[in-house]
């Protein structure tokens, strides 16, 4: 079995307006997922340094960020990052250039973990519905090109408030949605903005929203997770 998760960490700024990367690490440790897609993983201005100091992550978790070789002090690309267990074998990684109205991007990696040979895409889509659909189309093309017969999982903050329209329709033509639940706002979740999708080679046997006390204050999003098996 494989457990994956997606988490918009809001640059480690909590609902109490305190920036505390230690709380984010505590939530990650609670999740205990094998792979985590992060959004807003870097500071927005200046050098865009990682919201979680690398040494803190290394010393207090079982995760390592997938290197993207883009910005020296950043963890991700336009805030998107992937964390994997230190035992995972990294086969490939890349940044994905997608159309945007405001600066957006996505990242991908191919990893071997728990007997799975995976192609993973992490994303954070636009606030505009039109641009979300354009981005979804680009990500689907990238994901299919990169898959190479590997099991494929896409995760991230889709910023889609509808129940089944817009970019959700586009993704649903190619992938299945894990039934995670409402993740935003963390204090009173009303929207399913954070999503986990998977290909036909996988089945989500369990999924949910992580609602711990730490998660309710660490960010304005709650992390979502899913447990996968091979079909």
Tab-separated table of C-alpha atoms in Angstrom:
chain	number	residue	atom	x	y	z
A	1	UNK	CA	0.000	0.000	0.000
A	2	UNK	CA	1.060	3.580	-0.646
A	3	UNK	CA	-0.102	6.694	1.197
A	4	UNK	CA	0.072	10.073	-0.537
A	5	UNK	CA	-0.954	13.531	0.622
A	6	UNK	CA	-1.329	17.097	-0.618
A	7	UNK	CA	-0.921	20.149	1.604
A	8	UNK	CA	-1.064	23.882	0.919
A	9	UNK	CA	1.174	25.115	3.733
A	10	UNK	CA	0.616	28.847	3.067
A	11	UNK	CA	4.341	29.561	3.421
A	12	UNK	CA	4.115	28.173	7.005
A	13	UNK	CA	1.872	31.072	8.052
A	14	UNK	CA	-0.758	29.769	10.456
A	15	UNK	CA	-4.302	30.870	11.145
A	16	UNK	CA	-2.928	32.705	14.191
A	17	UNK	CA	-0.800	34.825	11.789
A	18	UNK	CA	2.402	33.258	13.144
A	19	UNK	CA	4.953	31.798	10.743
A	20	UNK	CA	6.010	28.502	12.260
A	21	UNK	CA	7.591	25.849	9.999
A	22	UNK	CA	7.931	23.530	12.987
A	23	UNK	CA	4.152	23.166	13.076
A	24	UNK	CA	4.117	22.188	9.411
A	25	UNK	CA	6.686	19.472	10.102
A	26	UNK	CA	4.595	18.256	13.032
A	27	UNK	CA	1.581	17.919	10.725
A	28	UNK	CA	3.681	16.111	8.105
A	29	UNK	CA	4.825	13.651	10.758
A	30	UNK	CA	1.212	13.111	11.827
A	31	UNK	CA	0.220	12.408	8.226
A	32	UNK	CA	2.959	9.793	7.841
A	33	UNK	CA	2.492	9.691	4.055
A	34	UNK	CA	5.039	8.235	1.663
A	35	UNK	CA	4.826	11.171	-0.771
A	36	UNK	CA	3.550	14.701	-0.102
A	37	UNK	CA	2.801	17.435	-2.621
A	38	UNK	CA	3.242	20.898	-1.106
A	39	UNK	CA	1.852	24.178	-2.349
A	40	UNK	CA	3.088	27.620	-1.270
A	41	UNK	CA	6.272	25.901	-0.118
A	42	UNK	CA	8.464	28.981	-0.715
A	43	UNK	CA	8.333	32.587	0.405
A	44	UNK	CA	6.715	34.738	-2.254
A	45	UNK	CA	9.083	37.717	-2.400
A	46	UNK	CA	12.818	38.400	-2.253
A	47	UNK	CA	14.978	35.295	-2.644
A	48	UNK	CA	11.893	33.066	-2.378
A	49	UNK	CA	13.541	30.950	0.296
A	50	UNK	CA	11.972	27.683	1.371
A	51	UNK	CA	9.187	28.104	3.938
A	52	UNK	CA	10.585	25.051	5.754
A	53	UNK	CA	14.331	25.369	6.449
A	54	UNK	CA	16.048	22.328	4.875
A	55	UNK	CA	18.000	21.454	8.020
A	56	UNK	CA	14.810	21.525	10.111
A	57	UNK	CA	13.101	19.157	7.689
A	58	UNK	CA	16.104	16.827	7.610
A	59	UNK	CA	16.509	16.641	11.381
A	60	UNK	CA	12.849	16.395	12.394
A	61	UNK	CA	11.193	14.306	9.701
A	62	UNK	CA	11.670	11.264	7.494
A	63	UNK	CA	11.248	13.393	4.354
A	64	UNK	CA	13.532	14.896	1.777
A	65	UNK	CA	12.491	17.364	-0.922
A	66	UNK	CA	12.879	16.294	-4.524
A	67	UNK	CA	15.564	18.590	-5.980
A	68	UNK	CA	14.325	20.778	-8.819
A	69	UNK	CA	17.590	22.579	-9.684
A	70	UNK	CA	15.838	25.892	-10.314
A	71	UNK	CA	16.395	28.334	-7.440
A	72	UNK	CA	19.157	27.835	-4.900
A	73	UNK	CA	17.280	28.727	-1.708
A	74	UNK	CA	13.828	27.507	-2.748
A	75	UNK	CA	12.247	24.143	-2.124
A	76	UNK	CA	9.868	24.291	-5.080
A	77	UNK	CA	8.915	25.865	-8.388
A	78	UNK	CA	6.322	28.627	-8.096
A	79	UNK	CA	5.750	27.234	-4.610
A	80	UNK	CA	5.107	23.645	-5.732
A	81	UNK	CA	7.295	21.002	-4.111
A	82	UNK	CA	7.384	17.250	-3.601
A	83	UNK	CA	8.532	15.487	-0.461
A	84	UNK	CA	9.357	11.779	-0.409
A	85	UNK	CA	10.576	9.436	2.268
A	86	UNK	CA	14.338	9.284	2.517
A	87	UNK	CA	14.186	5.635	1.470
A	88	UNK	CA	12.533	6.431	-1.895
A	89	UNK	CA	14.527	6.047	-5.098
A	90	UNK	CA	14.354	9.100	-7.355
A	91	UNK	CA	14.414	8.271	-11.068
A	92	UNK	CA	13.688	11.648	-12.683
A	93	UNK	CA	12.335	15.100	-11.921
A	94	UNK	CA	11.334	18.197	-13.866
A	95	UNK	CA	9.509	21.501	-13.696
A	96	UNK	CA	6.429	21.932	-15.868
A	97	UNK	CA	5.757	25.192	-17.686
A	98	UNK	CA	2.016	25.769	-17.884
A	99	UNK	CA	-0.017	28.703	-19.260
A	100	UNK	CA	-0.856	31.293	-16.618
A	101	UNK	CA	-2.478	34.615	-15.861
A	102	UNK	CA	-0.542	34.934	-12.610
A	103	UNK	CA	2.778	33.113	-12.064
A	104	UNK	CA	1.995	29.394	-11.782
A	105	UNK	CA	3.786	26.156	-12.416
A	106	UNK	CA	3.788	22.453	-11.659
A	107	UNK	CA	6.473	19.884	-10.867
A	108	UNK	CA	6.842	16.199	-11.553
A	109	UNK	CA	8.965	13.290	-10.463
A	110	UNK	CA	9.353	9.598	-11.121
A	111	UNK	CA	10.054	7.562	-7.998
A	112	UNK	CA	10.291	3.981	-6.804
A	113	UNK	CA	8.788	3.414	-3.366
A	114	UNK	CA	7.031	0.534	-1.575
A	115	UNK	CA	7.142	-1.510	-4.775
A	116	UNK	CA	5.386	1.219	-6.784
A	117	UNK	CA	6.916	2.792	-9.892
A	118	UNK	CA	5.250	6.181	-9.883
A	119	UNK	CA	4.926	9.317	-11.950
A	120	UNK	CA	3.870	12.145	-9.610
A	121	UNK	CA	2.654	15.635	-10.532
A	122	UNK	CA	2.223	18.423	-7.956
A	123	UNK	CA	0.289	21.543	-8.942
A	124	UNK	CA	-1.371	24.739	-7.760
A	125	UNK	CA	-3.835	26.110	-10.300
A	126	UNK	CA	-4.966	29.642	-11.100
A	127	UNK	CA	-7.783	31.591	-9.470
A	128	UNK	CA	-9.332	32.137	-12.924
A	129	UNK	CA	-11.566	29.329	-14.195
A	130	UNK	CA	-10.529	29.851	-17.817
A	131	UNK	CA	-6.842	29.639	-16.958
A	132	UNK	CA	-7.416	26.621	-14.699
A	133	UNK	CA	-8.819	24.730	-17.678
A	134	UNK	CA	-5.869	25.708	-19.844
A	135	UNK	CA	-3.495	24.611	-17.101
A	136	UNK	CA	-5.364	21.330	-16.637
A	137	UNK	CA	-5.044	20.564	-20.352
A	138	UNK	CA	-1.285	21.235	-20.254
A	139	UNK	CA	-0.762	19.136	-17.102
A	140	UNK	CA	-2.725	16.205	-18.545
A	141	UNK	CA	-0.500	16.253	-21.648
A	142	UNK	CA	2.648	16.414	-19.529
A	143	UNK	CA	1.452	13.634	-17.213
A	144	UNK	CA	0.648	11.315	-20.116
A	145	UNK	CA	3.992	12.011	-21.799
A	146	UNK	CA	5.949	11.414	-18.591
A	147	UNK	CA	4.043	8.355	-17.393
A	148	UNK	CA	5.965	5.749	-19.448
A	149	UNK	CA	3.590	2.987	-18.247
A	150	UNK	CA	4.147	3.995	-14.619
A	151	UNK	CA	1.321	4.462	-12.174
A	152	UNK	CA	0.348	8.154	-12.167
A	153	UNK	CA	-0.831	10.387	-9.323
A	154	UNK	CA	-1.651	14.095	-9.595
A	155	UNK	CA	-2.079	16.190	-6.454
A	156	UNK	CA	-2.529	19.801	-5.476
A	157	UNK	CA	-4.659	22.829	-4.797
A	158	UNK	CA	-6.922	23.115	-7.849
A	159	UNK	CA	-8.669	26.285	-6.621
A	160	UNK	CA	-11.906	24.878	-8.091
A	161	UNK	CA	-14.979	25.705	-6.009
A	162	UNK	CA	-17.527	23.862	-8.184
A	163	UNK	CA	-18.538	20.289	-7.429
A	164	UNK	CA	-17.852	18.815	-10.837
A	165	UNK	CA	-17.408	21.457	-13.487
A	166	UNK	CA	-14.523	23.429	-14.973
A	167	UNK	CA	-11.109	21.786	-14.696
A	168	UNK	CA	-12.627	18.943	-12.657
A	169	UNK	CA	-14.437	17.769	-15.797
A	170	UNK	CA	-11.203	17.928	-17.784
A	171	UNK	CA	-9.217	15.890	-15.268
A	172	UNK	CA	-12.075	13.384	-14.810
A	173	UNK	CA	-11.841	12.351	-18.474
A	174	UNK	CA	-8.412	10.842	-17.757
A	175	UNK	CA	-8.096	10.264	-13.998
A	176	UNK	CA	-10.083	9.255	-10.945
A	177	UNK	CA	-10.560	11.528	-7.920
A	178	UNK	CA	-9.936	10.174	-4.439
A	179	UNK	CA	-12.879	11.127	-2.215
A	180	UNK	CA	-10.902	13.127	0.349
A	181	UNK	CA	-13.362	15.765	1.542
A	182	UNK	CA	-13.444	19.459	2.390
A	183	UNK	CA	-10.077	20.993	3.233
A	184	UNK	CA	-10.547	24.782	3.117
A	185	UNK	CA	-10.776	26.809	5.330
A	186	UNK	CA	-8.919	24.835	8.007
A	187	UNK	CA	-10.934	26.355	10.858
A	188	UNK	CA	-14.256	25.599	9.147
A	189	UNK	CA	-13.845	23.541	5.968
A	190	UNK	CA	-16.429	24.372	3.297
A	191	UNK	CA	-14.619	23.665	0.000
A	192	UNK	CA	-12.795	20.774	-1.700
A	193	UNK	CA	-9.963	22.840	-3.131
A	194	UNK	CA	-7.252	20.240	-2.507
A	195	UNK	CA	-7.440	17.114	-4.653
A	196	UNK	CA	-5.722	13.783	-5.301
A	197	UNK	CA	-6.168	12.084	-8.676
A	198	UNK	CA	-4.917	8.713	-9.905
A	199	UNK	CA	-4.767	6.588	-13.045
A	200	UNK	CA	-6.552	3.301	-13.809
A	201	UNK	CA	-3.597	1.252	-12.523
A	202	UNK	CA	-4.331	2.404	-8.974
A	203	UNK	CA	-7.311	2.278	-6.640
A	204	UNK	CA	-7.860	4.550	-3.660
A	205	UNK	CA	-8.990	2.261	-0.850
A	206	UNK	CA	-9.191	5.027	1.732
A	207	UNK	CA	-9.022	8.828	1.674
A	208	UNK	CA	-9.692	11.760	3.934
A	209	UNK	CA	-8.804	15.140	5.368
A	210	UNK	CA	-6.307	15.383	8.221
A	211	UNK	CA	-8.098	17.383	10.935
A	212	UNK	CA	-5.723	17.393	13.906
A	213	UNK	CA	-5.419	20.343	16.275
A	214	UNK	CA	-2.007	21.154	14.806
A	215	UNK	CA	-3.376	21.082	11.242
A	216	UNK	CA	-6.198	23.465	12.120
A	217	UNK	CA	-3.701	26.171	13.097
A	218	UNK	CA	-0.614	25.444	10.948
A	219	UNK	CA	-2.161	26.674	7.664
A	220	UNK	CA	-5.458	27.879	6.226
A	221	UNK	CA	-5.731	24.554	4.336
A	222	UNK	CA	-5.996	21.104	5.859
A	223	UNK	CA	-3.928	18.355	4.229
A	224	UNK	CA	-5.747	15.679	2.214
A	225	UNK	CA	-4.536	12.102	1.903
A	226	UNK	CA	-5.281	8.848	0.109
A	227	UNK	CA	-4.128	5.258	0.453
A	228	UNK	CA	-3.517	3.485	-2.865
A	229	UNK	CA	-3.136	-0.105	-4.006
A	230	UNK	CA	-2.302	-1.556	-7.411
A	231	UNK	CA	-5.271	-2.786	-9.422
